[in-house]
C-alpha cells in the first residue's frame, strides 16, 4: 500500500487529481489477492482521490489464466458502491453493474478530462459503447486506459500484421479463441476508436514485459497527434518496487512525465522515464 498511501499524502502538495491502474490488479484472480487490492485502493477512497482501474489478463479466468472473461473484480470493486463518488462517469451500457469498462470524470490544471477504462482485449460492442461515450463528451480531453495497446518495441499490438511475433497479444489467449476472436488489440482500438475522435489526448497501458516501457506518437486522419504509452513495472523486484508514473498536466496543454518509487524514494531520470509531451488541443470533429 506504499503507493496509495504516498499518493494520498502528496495529494495537496502535488495537486493530484486522479490515479490510474492499468490492470493485473491481481496475479492469480484469487480472493486473497483481490482483498489485498481492495485494501490498497480503499486508501484512495478514504483520502478523497479519484481513480480509474481496468482489468488485465491476470485478473481473468481461473488462476488468472485468461481462459475466459470471468473475474472476481466485481465482487471487490462494486459499481453500486463507487457511483456515490463525484468523479463517477458510468459503465458499459450492456453491463451497468460491472466495472470492466468504466469512465471517470476528473479535472486538473483548469482542464476537464474523461478517463475511459476498457477491459483486456475489448469486445466489439464495448468499442461501440466507447465511441458513444467519446462522442457524448466532446468537450472533455480523453485518456484511454486498456491493459494491452503498445508493445515494448514502440509499436502498437497488431495481430493482423504481426501475429505471435508480438508476445501476449489479446488475440493469442484462450479467452479470444473461446469468443471467436471477439477482442480488439492496440491497432484495432487505434483505428476503430482513438483515431475516430478529436478529443483523445493520450493512451496508457501495461501488460508488456521486457523493460516494460514503450512510446508511440501517431497522427489521426484529421492531423491530431496522440501519444500512446506503455508503462509496466510489475516484473521488477518485489512486484514493481513501488514504481509509478507521475503525469503533470500543464495549463499550456503539455504534460510532464516522471517515474517515481515511494518505496525507494527515488526518481528515474532516464529518457524513457522522464520526458515531456505536447498534447494536441481537442477538436469538435475528428
XYZ file of C-alpha atoms in Angstrom:
286
model
C 0.000 0.000 0.000
C 3.042 2.263 -0.101
C 1.936 3.732 -3.426
C -1.611 4.645 -2.460
C -0.550 5.950 0.948
C 2.099 8.150 -0.675
C -0.390 9.440 -3.261
C -2.866 10.464 -0.583
C -0.108 12.083 1.489
C 1.024 14.054 -1.587
C -2.487 14.925 -2.791
C -2.480 18.587 -1.726
C 1.181 19.430 -2.308
C 1.233 17.936 -5.788
C -2.421 18.707 -6.514
C -3.064 15.114 -7.560
C -6.334 14.925 -9.486
C -6.619 11.179 -10.038
C -4.957 7.777 -10.099
C -4.970 5.165 -12.890
C -4.480 1.399 -12.519
C -3.614 -0.244 -15.848
C -4.558 -3.827 -14.998
C -3.159 -7.002 -13.484
C -4.686 -5.776 -10.267
C -4.045 -9.347 -9.110
C -1.734 -12.067 -10.362
C -3.997 -15.106 -9.969
C -7.560 -13.738 -9.719
C -7.934 -15.176 -6.206
C -9.952 -13.837 -3.248
C -6.836 -13.200 -1.141
C -5.218 -11.123 -3.871
C -8.421 -9.186 -4.529
C -8.756 -8.465 -0.816
C -5.226 -7.039 -0.804
C -6.004 -4.904 -3.849
C -9.229 -3.647 -2.307
C -7.423 -2.563 0.857
C -4.818 -0.697 -1.169
C -7.376 1.146 -3.298
C -9.568 1.849 -0.267
C -6.792 4.180 0.871
C -7.518 6.360 -2.173
C -11.248 6.410 -1.479
C -10.752 7.372 2.152
C -8.229 10.007 1.098
C -10.609 11.570 -1.428
C -8.550 10.676 -4.506
C -10.484 9.699 -7.664
C -9.258 6.633 -9.524
C -9.964 4.572 -12.621
C -8.928 0.935 -12.947
C -9.117 -1.706 -15.674
C -8.605 -5.479 -15.556
C -5.577 -7.186 -17.066
C -5.217 -10.739 -18.325
C -4.112 -11.930 -14.870
C -7.430 -10.706 -13.465
C -9.384 -13.029 -15.763
C -10.164 -16.745 -15.736
C -9.353 -19.486 -13.217
C -5.980 -18.786 -11.621
C -5.589 -15.643 -13.718
C -5.047 -17.743 -16.841
C -7.322 -15.637 -19.077
C -9.171 -18.695 -20.370
C -12.344 -16.587 -20.389
C -13.626 -13.256 -19.051
C -14.673 -14.484 -15.611
C -13.260 -12.316 -12.836
C -13.669 -11.563 -9.153
C -13.219 -7.850 -9.881
C -16.883 -7.015 -9.377
C -17.077 -8.724 -6.007
C -14.461 -6.351 -4.622
C -14.972 -3.204 -6.719
C -18.736 -2.839 -6.945
C -20.196 -0.244 -9.289
C -23.048 0.232 -6.807
C -20.530 1.371 -4.185
C -18.449 3.561 -6.491
C -21.349 5.502 -8.040
C -21.506 7.692 -4.926
C -18.273 9.476 -5.813
C -18.455 12.843 -7.577
C -15.998 11.725 -10.252
C -18.181 8.774 -11.324
C -18.996 8.783 -15.039
C -20.555 5.456 -15.952
C -20.128 1.854 -17.069
C -20.681 -0.174 -20.247
C -24.384 0.159 -21.038
C -24.930 -3.594 -21.548
C -23.274 -4.407 -18.188
C -24.058 -1.411 -15.951
C -23.195 -3.213 -12.721
C -19.780 -4.410 -13.876
C -16.525 -2.450 -13.641
C -14.509 -3.949 -16.507
C -15.486 -0.979 -18.685
C -15.980 2.350 -16.958
C -15.268 6.043 -17.249
C -14.488 8.693 -14.671
C -14.599 12.499 -14.848
C -11.637 14.448 -13.472
C -10.223 17.978 -13.593
C -6.648 19.268 -13.402
C -4.828 22.481 -14.342
C -8.127 24.090 -15.295
C -8.808 21.304 -17.794
C -11.661 18.778 -17.907
C -10.790 15.126 -18.521
C -12.634 11.888 -19.138
C -10.720 8.760 -18.174
C -12.017 5.873 -20.276
C -11.122 2.435 -18.934
C -11.626 -0.617 -21.157
C -11.321 -4.340 -20.494
C -8.437 -6.532 -21.707
C -8.930 -7.025 -25.452
C -12.214 -5.090 -25.574
C -15.171 -6.746 -27.280
C -16.682 -5.206 -30.419
C -19.768 -3.924 -28.619
C -17.627 -2.400 -25.882
C -15.823 -0.430 -28.599
C -19.242 0.693 -29.879
C -20.084 1.970 -26.389
C -16.691 3.661 -26.007
C -17.235 5.561 -29.257
C -20.595 6.765 -27.993
C -19.049 7.938 -24.718
C -16.344 9.858 -26.588
C -18.897 11.500 -28.879
C -21.125 12.485 -25.960
C -18.214 14.199 -24.173
C -16.561 16.175 -26.959
C -15.817 18.994 -24.539
C -13.513 16.776 -22.447
C -9.972 15.617 -23.095
C -9.985 11.810 -23.071
C -7.313 9.498 -21.694
C -7.735 5.860 -22.739
C -6.699 3.080 -20.359
C -6.599 -0.510 -21.604
C -4.252 -3.255 -20.488
C -2.746 -4.100 -23.911
C -2.192 -1.367 -26.515
C 1.509 -0.525 -27.073
C 4.243 -3.199 -27.234
C 7.760 -2.758 -25.803
C 9.242 -2.164 -29.280
C 7.423 1.180 -29.608
C 4.700 -0.155 -31.894
C 1.054 -0.947 -31.257
C -0.148 -4.502 -30.784
C -1.186 -5.633 -34.277
C -2.357 -9.241 -34.575
C -3.403 -8.932 -38.214
C 0.072 -7.844 -39.318
C 2.393 -9.435 -36.758
C 0.522 -12.263 -35.021
C 2.594 -14.032 -32.369
C 5.723 -12.053 -33.227
C 4.453 -9.645 -30.566
C 4.096 -11.795 -27.471
C 0.865 -11.934 -25.488
C -1.408 -10.134 -27.929
C -5.009 -10.350 -26.628
C -5.871 -12.403 -29.726
C -3.463 -15.147 -28.606
C -5.311 -16.023 -25.387
C -7.837 -18.803 -24.825
C -10.330 -16.058 -23.981
C -10.175 -14.870 -27.590
C -10.493 -18.348 -29.040
C -13.494 -19.059 -26.791
C -15.306 -15.978 -28.104
C -14.478 -16.391 -31.815
C -11.878 -13.601 -31.556
C -14.288 -11.024 -30.161
C -11.347 -8.966 -28.929
C -9.570 -5.843 -30.134
C -5.848 -5.140 -29.817
C -3.995 -1.824 -29.894
C -4.052 -1.328 -33.657
C -7.759 -2.118 -33.803
C -8.521 0.246 -30.929
C -6.488 2.953 -32.631
C -8.397 2.622 -35.907
C -11.870 1.944 -34.505
C -11.817 4.317 -31.537
C -8.961 6.734 -30.887
C -8.448 7.922 -34.477
C -12.177 8.467 -34.929
C -12.394 11.348 -32.454
C -10.912 14.761 -31.874
C -10.502 14.589 -28.109
C -8.258 11.644 -27.204
C -5.039 13.174 -25.869
C -3.059 10.043 -24.915
C -3.380 6.350 -24.086
C -1.843 4.271 -21.296
C -1.375 0.524 -20.986
C 0.549 -2.060 -19.004
C 0.843 -5.817 -19.723
C 4.105 -5.986 -21.675
C 7.369 -7.301 -20.226
C 10.980 -6.702 -21.333
C 11.738 -3.226 -19.932
C 8.006 -2.549 -19.589
C 8.278 0.770 -21.397
C 7.225 1.951 -24.827
C 6.006 5.042 -26.628
C 4.253 5.700 -29.923
C 3.064 9.017 -31.331
C 0.576 8.709 -34.182
C -1.437 11.118 -36.282
C -5.189 10.776 -36.727
C -6.799 11.264 -40.164
C -7.643 14.802 -39.026
C -3.972 15.541 -38.303
C -4.020 15.419 -34.486
C -1.073 13.711 -32.812
C -1.860 11.278 -29.990
C 0.919 9.855 -27.761
C 0.482 6.259 -26.582
C 2.472 4.949 -23.625
C 3.322 1.510 -22.245
C 4.074 1.692 -18.505
C 4.616 -1.619 -16.725
C 6.799 -2.079 -13.663
C 5.393 -5.389 -12.388
C 8.358 -7.529 -13.463
C 10.768 -5.525 -11.300
C 11.815 -6.745 -7.827
C 9.093 -7.053 -5.192
C 6.350 -6.860 -7.804
C 7.456 -3.477 -9.109
C 9.444 -1.865 -6.258
C 6.681 0.693 -5.852
C 7.382 2.424 -9.169
C 4.603 4.578 -10.585
C 4.321 7.184 -13.313
C 3.518 10.797 -12.453
C 1.854 12.824 -15.207
C 1.801 16.555 -14.574
C -0.792 18.303 -16.729
C 0.157 21.893 -17.579
C -2.138 24.767 -18.450
C -0.318 25.264 -21.755
C -1.584 21.864 -22.963
C 1.622 19.945 -22.308
C 2.340 17.146 -19.845
C 5.500 16.365 -17.877
C 6.254 12.688 -17.214
C 8.342 11.375 -14.327
C 8.613 7.849 -12.885
C 8.994 7.677 -9.109
C 9.088 4.971 -6.442
C 7.702 5.864 -2.991
C 9.192 2.600 -1.746
C 12.710 3.502 -2.848
C 12.194 7.281 -2.552
C 13.836 7.520 -5.948
C 13.178 9.097 -9.343
C 14.233 7.524 -12.619
C 15.630 10.297 -14.803
C 16.446 8.251 -17.911
C 14.894 9.496 -21.191
C 12.413 6.601 -21.119
C 11.230 7.581 -17.667
C 11.336 11.361 -17.667
C 10.166 13.419 -20.633
C 7.635 15.996 -21.834
C 4.637 15.507 -24.089
C 2.990 18.154 -26.225
C -0.693 17.289 -26.307
C -2.890 18.320 -29.221
C -5.879 20.516 -28.351
C -9.240 18.829 -28.660
C -11.363 19.353 -31.760
C -15.123 19.008 -32.065
C -14.632 16.840 -35.147
C -12.116 14.016 -35.555
